[in-house]
Coordinates of C-alpha atoms and ligand atoms in Angstrom, one line a residue:
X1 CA 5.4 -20.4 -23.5
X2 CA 3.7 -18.7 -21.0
X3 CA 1.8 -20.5 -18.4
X4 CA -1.9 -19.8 -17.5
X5 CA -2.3 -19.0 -13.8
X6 CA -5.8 -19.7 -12.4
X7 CA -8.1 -18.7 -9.7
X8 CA -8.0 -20.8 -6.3
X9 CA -11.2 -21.0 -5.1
X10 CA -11.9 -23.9 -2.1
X11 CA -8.3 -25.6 -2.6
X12 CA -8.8 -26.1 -6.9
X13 CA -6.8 -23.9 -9.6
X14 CA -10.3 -22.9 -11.7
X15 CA -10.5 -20.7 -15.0
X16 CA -9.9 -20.2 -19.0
X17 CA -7.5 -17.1 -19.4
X18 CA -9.2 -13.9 -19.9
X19 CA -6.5 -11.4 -19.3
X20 CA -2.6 -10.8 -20.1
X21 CA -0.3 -8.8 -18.0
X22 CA 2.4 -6.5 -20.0
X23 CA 5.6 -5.4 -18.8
X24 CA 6.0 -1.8 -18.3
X25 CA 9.6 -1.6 -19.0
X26 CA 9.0 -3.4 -22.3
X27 CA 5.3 -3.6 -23.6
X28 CA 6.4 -6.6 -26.2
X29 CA 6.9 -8.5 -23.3
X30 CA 3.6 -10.6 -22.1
X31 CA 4.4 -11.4 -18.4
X32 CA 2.1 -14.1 -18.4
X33 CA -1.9 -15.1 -18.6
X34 CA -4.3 -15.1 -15.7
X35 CA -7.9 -16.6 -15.2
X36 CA -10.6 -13.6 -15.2
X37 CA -12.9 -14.7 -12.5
X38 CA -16.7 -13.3 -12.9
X39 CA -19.4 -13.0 -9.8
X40 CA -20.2 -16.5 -10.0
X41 CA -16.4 -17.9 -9.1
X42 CA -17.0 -14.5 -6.7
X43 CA -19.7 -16.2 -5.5
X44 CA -18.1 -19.5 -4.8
X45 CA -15.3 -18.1 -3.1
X46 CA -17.2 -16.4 -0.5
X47 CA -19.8 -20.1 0.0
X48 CA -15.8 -21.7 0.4
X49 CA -14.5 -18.9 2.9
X50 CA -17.4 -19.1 4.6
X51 CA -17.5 -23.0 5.0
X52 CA -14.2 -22.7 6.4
X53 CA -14.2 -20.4 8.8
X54 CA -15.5 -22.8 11.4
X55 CA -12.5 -25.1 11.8
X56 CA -9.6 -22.9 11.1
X57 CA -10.9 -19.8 13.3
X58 CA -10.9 -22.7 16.2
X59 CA -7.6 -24.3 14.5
X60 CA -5.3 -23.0 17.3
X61 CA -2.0 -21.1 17.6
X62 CA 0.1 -24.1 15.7
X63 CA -1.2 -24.7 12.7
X64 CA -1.5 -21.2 12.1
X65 CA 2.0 -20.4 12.9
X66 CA 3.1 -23.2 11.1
X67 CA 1.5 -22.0 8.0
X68 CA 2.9 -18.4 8.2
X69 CA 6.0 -19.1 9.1
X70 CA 6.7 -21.1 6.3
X71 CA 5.3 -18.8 4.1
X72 CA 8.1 -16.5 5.4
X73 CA 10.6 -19.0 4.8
X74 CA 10.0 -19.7 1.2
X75 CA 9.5 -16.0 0.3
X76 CA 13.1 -15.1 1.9
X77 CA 14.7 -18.0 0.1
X78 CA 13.2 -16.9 -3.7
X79 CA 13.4 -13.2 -2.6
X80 CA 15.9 -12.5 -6.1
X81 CA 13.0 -14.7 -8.3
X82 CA 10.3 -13.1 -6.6
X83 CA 11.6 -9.7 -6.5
X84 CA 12.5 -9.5 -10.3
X85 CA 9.3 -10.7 -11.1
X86 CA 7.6 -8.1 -9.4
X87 CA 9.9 -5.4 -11.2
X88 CA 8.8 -7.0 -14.3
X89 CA 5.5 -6.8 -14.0
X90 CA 5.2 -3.5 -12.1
X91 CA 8.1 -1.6 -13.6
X92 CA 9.8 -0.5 -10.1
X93 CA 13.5 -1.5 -9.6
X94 CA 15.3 -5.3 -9.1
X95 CA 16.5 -3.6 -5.6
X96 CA 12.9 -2.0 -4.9
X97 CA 11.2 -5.5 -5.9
X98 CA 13.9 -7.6 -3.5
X99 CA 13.6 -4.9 -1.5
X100 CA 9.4 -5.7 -1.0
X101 CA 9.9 -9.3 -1.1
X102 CA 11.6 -9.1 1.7
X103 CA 9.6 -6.9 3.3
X104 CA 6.4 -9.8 2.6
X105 CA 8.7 -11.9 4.3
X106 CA 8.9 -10.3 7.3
X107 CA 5.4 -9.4 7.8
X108 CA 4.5 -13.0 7.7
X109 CA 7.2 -13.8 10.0
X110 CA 5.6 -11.0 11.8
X111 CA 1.9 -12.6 12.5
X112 CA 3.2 -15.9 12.5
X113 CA 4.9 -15.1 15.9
X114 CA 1.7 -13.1 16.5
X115 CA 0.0 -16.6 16.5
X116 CA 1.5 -17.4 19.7
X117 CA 1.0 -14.6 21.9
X118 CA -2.6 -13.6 21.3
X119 CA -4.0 -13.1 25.1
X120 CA -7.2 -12.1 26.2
X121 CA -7.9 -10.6 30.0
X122 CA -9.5 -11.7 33.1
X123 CA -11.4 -9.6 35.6
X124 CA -13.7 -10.2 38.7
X125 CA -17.3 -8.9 38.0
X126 CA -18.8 -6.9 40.1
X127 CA -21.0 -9.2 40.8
X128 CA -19.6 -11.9 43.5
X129 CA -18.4 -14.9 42.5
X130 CA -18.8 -14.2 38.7
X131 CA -15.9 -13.8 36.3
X132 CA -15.6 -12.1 33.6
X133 CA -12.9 -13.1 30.6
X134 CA -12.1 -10.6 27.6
X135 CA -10.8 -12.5 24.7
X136 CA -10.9 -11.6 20.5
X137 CA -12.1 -13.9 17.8
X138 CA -11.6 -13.9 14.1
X139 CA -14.0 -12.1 12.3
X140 CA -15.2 -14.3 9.7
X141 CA -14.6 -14.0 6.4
X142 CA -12.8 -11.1 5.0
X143 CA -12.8 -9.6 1.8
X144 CA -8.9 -8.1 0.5
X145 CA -8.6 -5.9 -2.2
X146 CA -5.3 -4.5 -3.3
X147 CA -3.8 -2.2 -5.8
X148 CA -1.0 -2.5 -7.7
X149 CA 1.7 -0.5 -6.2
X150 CA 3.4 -3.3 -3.5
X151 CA 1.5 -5.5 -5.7
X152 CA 3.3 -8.2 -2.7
X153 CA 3.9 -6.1 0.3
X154 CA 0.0 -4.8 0.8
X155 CA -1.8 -8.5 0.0
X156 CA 1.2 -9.9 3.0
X157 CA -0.2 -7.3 5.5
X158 CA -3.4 -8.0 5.1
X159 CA -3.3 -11.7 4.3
X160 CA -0.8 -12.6 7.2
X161 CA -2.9 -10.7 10.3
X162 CA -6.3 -12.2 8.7
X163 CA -5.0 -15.6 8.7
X164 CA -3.1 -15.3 12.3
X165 CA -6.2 -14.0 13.8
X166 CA -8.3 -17.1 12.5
X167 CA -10.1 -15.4 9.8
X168 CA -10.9 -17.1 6.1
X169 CA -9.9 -14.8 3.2
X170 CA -11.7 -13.9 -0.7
X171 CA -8.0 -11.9 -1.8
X172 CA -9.1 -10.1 -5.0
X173 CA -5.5 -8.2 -6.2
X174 CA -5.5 -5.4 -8.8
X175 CA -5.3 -6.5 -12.5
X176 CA -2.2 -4.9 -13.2
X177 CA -0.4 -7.2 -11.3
X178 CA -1.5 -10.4 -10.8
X179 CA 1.8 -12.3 -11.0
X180 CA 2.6 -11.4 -7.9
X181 CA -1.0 -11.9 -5.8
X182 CA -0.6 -15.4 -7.7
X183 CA 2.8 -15.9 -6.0
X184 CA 2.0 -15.7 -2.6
X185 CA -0.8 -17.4 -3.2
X186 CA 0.7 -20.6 -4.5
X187 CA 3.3 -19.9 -1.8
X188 CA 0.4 -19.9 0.6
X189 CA -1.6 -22.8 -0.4
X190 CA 1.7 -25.1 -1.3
X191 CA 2.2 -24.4 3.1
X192 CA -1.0 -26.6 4.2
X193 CA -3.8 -23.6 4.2
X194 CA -6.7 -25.9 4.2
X195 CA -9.2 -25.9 1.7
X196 CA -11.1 -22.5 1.4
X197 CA -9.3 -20.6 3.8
X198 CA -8.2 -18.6 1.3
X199 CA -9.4 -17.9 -2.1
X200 CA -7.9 -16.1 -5.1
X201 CA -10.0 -14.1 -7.5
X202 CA -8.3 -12.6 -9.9
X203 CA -10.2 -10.2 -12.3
X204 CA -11.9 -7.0 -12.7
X205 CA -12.7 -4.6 -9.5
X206 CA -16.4 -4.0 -11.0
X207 CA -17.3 -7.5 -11.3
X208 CA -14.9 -9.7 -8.8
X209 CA -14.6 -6.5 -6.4
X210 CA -18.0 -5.3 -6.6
X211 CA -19.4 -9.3 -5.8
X212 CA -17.8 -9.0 -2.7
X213 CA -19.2 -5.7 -1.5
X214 CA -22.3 -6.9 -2.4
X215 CA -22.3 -10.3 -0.8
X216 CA -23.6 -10.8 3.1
X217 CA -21.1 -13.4 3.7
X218 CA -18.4 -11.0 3.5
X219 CA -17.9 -10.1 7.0
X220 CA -15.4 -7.7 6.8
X221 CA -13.6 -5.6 4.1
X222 CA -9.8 -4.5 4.0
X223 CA -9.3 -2.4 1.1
X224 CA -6.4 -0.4 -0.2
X225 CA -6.6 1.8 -3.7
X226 CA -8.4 5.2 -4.5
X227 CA -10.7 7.4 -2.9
X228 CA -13.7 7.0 -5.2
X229 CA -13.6 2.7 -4.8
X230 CA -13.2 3.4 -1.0
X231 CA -16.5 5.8 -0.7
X232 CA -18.2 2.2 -2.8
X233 CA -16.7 -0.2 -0.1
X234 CA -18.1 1.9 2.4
X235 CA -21.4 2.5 1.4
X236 CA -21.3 -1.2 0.3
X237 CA -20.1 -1.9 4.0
X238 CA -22.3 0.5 6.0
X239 CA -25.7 -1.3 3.8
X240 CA -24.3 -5.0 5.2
X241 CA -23.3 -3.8 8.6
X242 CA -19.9 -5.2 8.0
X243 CA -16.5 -3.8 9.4
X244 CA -14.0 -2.1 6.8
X245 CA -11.2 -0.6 6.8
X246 CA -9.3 2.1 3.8
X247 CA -6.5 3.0 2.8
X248 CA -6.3 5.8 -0.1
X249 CA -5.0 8.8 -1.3
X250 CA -2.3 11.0 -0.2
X251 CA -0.6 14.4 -0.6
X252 CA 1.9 14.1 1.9
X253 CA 3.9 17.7 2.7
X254 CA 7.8 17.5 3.1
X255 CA 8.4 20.8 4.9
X256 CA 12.0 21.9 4.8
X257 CA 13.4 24.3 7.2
X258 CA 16.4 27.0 6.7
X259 CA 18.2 25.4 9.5
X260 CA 17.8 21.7 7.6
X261 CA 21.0 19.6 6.3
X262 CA 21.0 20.4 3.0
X263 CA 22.4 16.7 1.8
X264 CA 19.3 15.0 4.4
X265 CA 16.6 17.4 2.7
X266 CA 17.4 16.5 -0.8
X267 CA 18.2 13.0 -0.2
X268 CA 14.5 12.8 1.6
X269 CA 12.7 14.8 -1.2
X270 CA 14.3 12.7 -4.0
X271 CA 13.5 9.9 -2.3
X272 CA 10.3 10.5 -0.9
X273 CA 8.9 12.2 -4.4
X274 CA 10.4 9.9 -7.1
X275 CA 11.4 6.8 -5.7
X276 CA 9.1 3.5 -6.9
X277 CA 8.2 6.2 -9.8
X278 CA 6.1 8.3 -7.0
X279 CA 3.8 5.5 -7.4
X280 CA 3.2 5.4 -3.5
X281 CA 0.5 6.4 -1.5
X282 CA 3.3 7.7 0.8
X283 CA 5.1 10.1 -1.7
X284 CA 5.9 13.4 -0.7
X285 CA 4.5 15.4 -3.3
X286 CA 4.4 18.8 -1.9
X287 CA 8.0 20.0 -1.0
X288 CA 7.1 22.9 1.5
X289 CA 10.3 25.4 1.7
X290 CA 11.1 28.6 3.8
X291 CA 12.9 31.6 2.2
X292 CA 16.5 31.3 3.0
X293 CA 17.2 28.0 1.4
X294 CA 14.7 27.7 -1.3
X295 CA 17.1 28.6 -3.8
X296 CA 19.6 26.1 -2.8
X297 CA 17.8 23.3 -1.8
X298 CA 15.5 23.7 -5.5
X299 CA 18.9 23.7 -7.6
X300 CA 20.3 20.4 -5.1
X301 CA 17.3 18.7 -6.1
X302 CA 17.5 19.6 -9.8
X303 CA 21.0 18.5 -10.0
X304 CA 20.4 15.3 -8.2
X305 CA 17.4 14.4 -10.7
X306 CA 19.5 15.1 -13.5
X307 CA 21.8 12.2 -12.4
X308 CA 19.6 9.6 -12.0
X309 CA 18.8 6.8 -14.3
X310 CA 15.6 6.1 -15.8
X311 CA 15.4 3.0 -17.4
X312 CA 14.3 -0.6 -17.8
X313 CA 13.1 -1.7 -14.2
X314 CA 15.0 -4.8 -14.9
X315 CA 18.4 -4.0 -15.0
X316 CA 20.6 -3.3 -12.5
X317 CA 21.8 0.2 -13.1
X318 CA 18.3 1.8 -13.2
X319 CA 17.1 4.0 -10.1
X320 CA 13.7 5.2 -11.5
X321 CA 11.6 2.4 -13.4
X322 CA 8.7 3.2 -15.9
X323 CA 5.5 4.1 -15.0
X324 CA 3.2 1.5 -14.6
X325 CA 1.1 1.4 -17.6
X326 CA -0.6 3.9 -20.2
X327 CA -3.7 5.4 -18.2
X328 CA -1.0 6.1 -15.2
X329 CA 1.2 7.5 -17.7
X330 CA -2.0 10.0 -19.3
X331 CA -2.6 11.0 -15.8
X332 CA 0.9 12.2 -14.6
X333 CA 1.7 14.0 -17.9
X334 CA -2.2 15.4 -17.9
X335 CA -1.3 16.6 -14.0
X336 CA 1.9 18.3 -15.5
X337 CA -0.2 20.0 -18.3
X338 CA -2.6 21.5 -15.6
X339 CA 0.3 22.7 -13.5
X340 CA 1.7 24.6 -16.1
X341 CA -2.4 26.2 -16.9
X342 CA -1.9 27.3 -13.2
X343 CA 0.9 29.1 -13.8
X344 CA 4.0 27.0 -11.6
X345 CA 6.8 26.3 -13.3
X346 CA 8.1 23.3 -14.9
X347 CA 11.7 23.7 -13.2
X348 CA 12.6 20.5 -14.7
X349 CA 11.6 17.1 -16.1
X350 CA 7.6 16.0 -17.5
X351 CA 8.9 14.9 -20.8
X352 CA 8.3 11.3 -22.2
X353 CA 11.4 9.3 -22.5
X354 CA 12.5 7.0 -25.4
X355 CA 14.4 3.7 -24.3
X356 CA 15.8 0.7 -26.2
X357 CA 12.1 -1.2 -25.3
X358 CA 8.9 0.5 -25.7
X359 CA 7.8 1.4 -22.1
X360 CA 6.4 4.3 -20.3
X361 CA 9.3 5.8 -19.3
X362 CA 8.7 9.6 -17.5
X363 CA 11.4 12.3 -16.7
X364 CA 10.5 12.9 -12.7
X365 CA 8.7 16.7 -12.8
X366 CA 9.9 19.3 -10.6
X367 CA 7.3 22.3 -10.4
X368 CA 8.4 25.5 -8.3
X369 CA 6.4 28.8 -7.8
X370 CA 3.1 26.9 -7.1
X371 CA 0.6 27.6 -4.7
X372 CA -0.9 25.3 -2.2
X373 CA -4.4 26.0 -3.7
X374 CA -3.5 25.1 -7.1
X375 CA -4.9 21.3 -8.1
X376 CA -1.6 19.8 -8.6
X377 CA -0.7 20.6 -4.6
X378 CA -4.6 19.5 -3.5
X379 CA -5.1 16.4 -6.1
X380 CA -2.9 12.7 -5.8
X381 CA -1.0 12.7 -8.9
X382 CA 0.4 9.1 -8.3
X383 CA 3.4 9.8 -10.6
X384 CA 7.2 10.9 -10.6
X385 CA 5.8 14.7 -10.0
X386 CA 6.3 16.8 -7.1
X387 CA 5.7 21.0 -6.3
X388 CA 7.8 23.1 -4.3
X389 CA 5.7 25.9 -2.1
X390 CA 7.8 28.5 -0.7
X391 CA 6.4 29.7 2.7
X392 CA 8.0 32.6 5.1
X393 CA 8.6 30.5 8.0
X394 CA 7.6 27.2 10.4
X395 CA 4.1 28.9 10.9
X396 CA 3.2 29.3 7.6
X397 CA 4.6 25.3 6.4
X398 CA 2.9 23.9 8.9
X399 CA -0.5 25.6 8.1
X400 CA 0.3 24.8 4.3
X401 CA 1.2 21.3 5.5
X402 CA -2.0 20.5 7.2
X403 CA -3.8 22.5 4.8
X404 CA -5.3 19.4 2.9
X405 CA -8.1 16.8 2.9
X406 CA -5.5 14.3 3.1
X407 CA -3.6 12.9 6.1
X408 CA -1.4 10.0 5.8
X409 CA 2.4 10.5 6.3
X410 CA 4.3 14.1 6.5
X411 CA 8.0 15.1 7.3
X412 CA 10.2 17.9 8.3
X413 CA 13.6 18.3 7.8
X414 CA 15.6 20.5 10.5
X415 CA 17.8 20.9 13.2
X416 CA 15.9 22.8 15.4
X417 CA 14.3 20.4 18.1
X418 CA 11.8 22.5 19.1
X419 CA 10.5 23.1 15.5
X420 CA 10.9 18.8 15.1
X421 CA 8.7 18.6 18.3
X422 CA 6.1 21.1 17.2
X423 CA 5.7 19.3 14.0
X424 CA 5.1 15.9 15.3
X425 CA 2.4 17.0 17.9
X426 CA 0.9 19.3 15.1
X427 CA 1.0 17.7 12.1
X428 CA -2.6 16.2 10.8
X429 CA -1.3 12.9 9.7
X430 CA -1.4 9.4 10.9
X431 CA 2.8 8.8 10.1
X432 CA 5.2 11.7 10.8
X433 CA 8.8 11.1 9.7
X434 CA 11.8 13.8 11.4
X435 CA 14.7 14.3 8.8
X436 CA 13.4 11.0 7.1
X437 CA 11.4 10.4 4.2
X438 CA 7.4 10.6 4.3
X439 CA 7.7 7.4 2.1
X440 CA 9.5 4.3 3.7
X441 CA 8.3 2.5 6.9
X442 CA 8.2 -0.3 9.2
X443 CA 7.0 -3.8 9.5
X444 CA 6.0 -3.7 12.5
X445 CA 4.2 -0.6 14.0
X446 CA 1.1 0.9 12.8
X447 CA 0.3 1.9 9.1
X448 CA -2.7 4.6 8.3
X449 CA -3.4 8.1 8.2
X450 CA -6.4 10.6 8.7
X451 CA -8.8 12.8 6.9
X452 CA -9.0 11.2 3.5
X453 CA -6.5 9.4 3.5
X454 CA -7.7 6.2 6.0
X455 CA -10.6 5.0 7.7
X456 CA -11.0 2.4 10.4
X457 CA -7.8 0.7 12.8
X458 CA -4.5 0.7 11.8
X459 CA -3.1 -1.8 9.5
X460 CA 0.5 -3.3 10.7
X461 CA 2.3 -4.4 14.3
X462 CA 0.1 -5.3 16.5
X463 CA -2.7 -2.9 16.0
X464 CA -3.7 -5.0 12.8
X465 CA -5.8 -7.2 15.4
X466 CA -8.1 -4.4 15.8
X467 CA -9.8 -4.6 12.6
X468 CA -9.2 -8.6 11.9
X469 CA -10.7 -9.8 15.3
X470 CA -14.2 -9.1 17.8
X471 CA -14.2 -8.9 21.2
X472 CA -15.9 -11.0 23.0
X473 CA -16.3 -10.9 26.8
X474 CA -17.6 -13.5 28.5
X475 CA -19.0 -13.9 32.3
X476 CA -19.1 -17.4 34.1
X477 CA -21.1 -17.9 37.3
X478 CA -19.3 -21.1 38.8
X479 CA -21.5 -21.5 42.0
Ligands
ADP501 P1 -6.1 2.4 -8.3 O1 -6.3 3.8 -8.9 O2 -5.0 2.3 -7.3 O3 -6.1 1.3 -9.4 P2 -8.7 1.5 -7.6 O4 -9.5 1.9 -6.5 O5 -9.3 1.6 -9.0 O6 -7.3 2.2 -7.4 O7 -8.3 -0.1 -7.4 C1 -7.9 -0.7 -6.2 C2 -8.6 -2.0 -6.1 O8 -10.0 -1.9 -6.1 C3 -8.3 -2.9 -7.4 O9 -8.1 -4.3 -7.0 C4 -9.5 -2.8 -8.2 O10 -9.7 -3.9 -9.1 C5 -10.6 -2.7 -7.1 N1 -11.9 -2.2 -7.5 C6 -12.1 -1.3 -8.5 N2 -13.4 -1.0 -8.6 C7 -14.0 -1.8 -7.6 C8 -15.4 -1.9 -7.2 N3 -16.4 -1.3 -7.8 N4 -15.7 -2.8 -6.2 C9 -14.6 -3.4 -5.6 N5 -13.4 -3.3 -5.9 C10 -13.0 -2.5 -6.9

């Protein structure tokens, strides 16, 4: 039987189920049911958020820490329960879904040592006898909204540096995967959040979502998903003077040099373009290759996908789980038809795959002889699909590279340390990664990009207190 999970708005589960959640790997398999809030519980939320703001944003270092570190503590002990649930409902691996469990883990374990070292400055005015102090507040209450691709990972860094920094929280995760915003929720509450300071709304983006870019109370917006809801929390934002801060698209360049390590280029590009099903903003999608070792590097990487297994996200064997739902799957396999309209070539891959459960299982696509202007190198596909470009030399990849309105990660694989140096300082993104891949970071140094991609501070490490707390500066005249 499955269990209905509700809404927590000011410290009560609230709501009747309004929506299902299907597993990807297995569509006859109902993950569970989930409350559908509308802009009334919306409404409520915020009036609760807002009520508490007061007495937790003066709650002190303790009780904050207290909160978030068990938080941490609880995730890392049910990391294998957590994990596979998240693979259920999202369809990317058990060791991919342990794998961002963890990671949730040690974000909060993060901020809740962040709880105890949040200083502020002193200074003499310039005026005799007058002090002046520097120190940040929380911002009030902020509004999170998530998508569904580290349905745990993205609420944790936004939820754990909102909390730390003493602000009250309206979380509003993406349908597709509410199981897991539910989780860390419970996990959350269960901790000794008081009543209000945080609120689950589960339910749709243009009702839920939409309440909270139009509501006054919502002091401040963290949002991660894709460009065109990003422009809406913006203008939304900009109309009720309120900070924001978004994360969206990418079409992040791997460039990969003659003098690269053949094994470290593939492993990156295979990695980097098909892991988590390419279903990361930080995928590289455009595999940028010179001349001499096009040939080689483009039959490694066909013989590597060739091997991997594509299967039920839930069993242990399988490398490359199922896309994460029908409209996903449309769009990848649309992206492949326009590829081939444009004249690259489908080198291998694109085709549906049958399993022993009804899922939306995708062969990863490998496109080579495509052109950075072509719409499959300039649009996010959000899929297992990536495009080789082959480019003369350095010069020509990096221009290809930064040739995008996109900028969040990029990587080059080579040798050659002055090529490795030129690309860091050159390369128009906010994350460059040196014989790494462009997806894959860590917990605690600054997340975001440029161009398109981002807007507004860093998320992550201890930039995050840029965007979840106000300065306030403060002079005292003592006699
Ligand atoms: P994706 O393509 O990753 O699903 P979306 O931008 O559609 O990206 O969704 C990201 C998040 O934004 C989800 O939680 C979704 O429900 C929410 N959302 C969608 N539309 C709106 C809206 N009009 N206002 C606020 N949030 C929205």
């Amino acid at each position: 039987m499955t269990v209905l999970r509700k809404n927590l708005i000011d410290g009560e589960w609230l709501g009747e189920a309004g929506s299902r959640n299907i597993n990807p790997s297995n569509t006859n398999d109902v993950v569970g049911e989930y409350a559908s809030a509308g802009p009334e519980e919306a409404k409520q939320a915020i009036a609760a958020a807002k009520a508490a703001f007061p007495a937790w944003s003066r709650s002190g270092p303790l009780a904050r820490h207290a909160v978030l570190k068990k938080t941490s503590d609880e995730i890392m002990a049910r990391k294998d329960e957590i994990g596979r649930s998240l693979a259920r409902e999202e369809g990317k691996t058990l060791a991919e879904g342990v794998g961002e469990t963890i990671r949730a883990a040690q974000l909060f374990d993060f901020f809740a040592g962040e709880t105890l070292r949040l200083s502020g400055e002193m200074v003499p005015s310039v005026r005799p006898g007058v002090g002046v102090e520097m120190t940040r507040e929380g911002v009030g209450v902020v509004g999170i909204i998530t998508p569904w691709n580290f349905p745990i990972a993205i609420p944790a860094w936004k939820i754990a540096p909102a909390l730390a920094y003493g602000n009250t929280i309206v979380f509003k995760p993406a349908e597709l995967v509410p199981e897991s915003a539910w989780t860390i929720v419970d996990i959350l509450h269960r901790a000794g959040l008081p009543k209000g300071v945080l609120n689950l709304v589960m339910g749709k983006g243009s009702v839920v979502g939409q309440a909270m870019l139009d509501s006054p109370d919502v002091n401040a917006i963290s949002f991660t998903g894709s460009v065109g809801t990003g422009k809406r929390v913006a203008a939304a934002s900009v109309e009720h003077m309120r900070k924001f801060q978004l994360e969206m698209g990418g079409k992040n360049p791997l460039v990969v040099l003659d003098d690269a390590d053949l094994g470290t280029a593939v492993d990156c590009a295979v990695n980097g373009a098909y892991f988590s099903t390419g279903q990361r903003c930080t995928a590289s999608s455009r595999l940028i290759v010179t001349e001499a070792i096009h040939d080689r590097f483009v039959d490694a990487i066909k013989e590597r996908l060739d091997k991997l297994v594509i299967g039920d996200a839930l069993d242990a064997k399988t490398q490359i789980g199922p896309v994460v739902d029908q409209t996903q799957l449309k769009q990848d396999e649309d992206y492949i038809a326009v590829g081939r309209q444009e004249g690259a070539e489908l080198a291998f891959g694109g085709d549906r795959l049958e399993r022993e459960t009804p899922g939306f299982y995708l062969q990863p696509a490998l496109f080579v002889g495509s052109t950075n202007a072509m719409r499959i190198s300039r649009e996010e596909i959000f899929g297992p699909v990536a495009n080789v470009i082959r480019v003369n030399d350095y010069d020509e990849a990096l221009a290809v590279a930064n040739d995008t309105p996109f900028g969040l990660t990029s990587g080059i694989c080579t040798t050659s340390l002055k090529h490795a140096t030129h690309f860091k300082r050159n390369s128009e993104a906010g994350m460059v990664m040196v014989n790494l891949p462009t997806a894959g970071v860590d917990f605690h140094v600054p997340f975001g990009g440029r161009k398109g991609s981002s807007y507004g501070p860093r998320e992550q490490g201890r930039y995050a207190m840029e965007f979840y707390t106000t300065v306030k500066t403060a002079y005292t005249f003592a006699g």
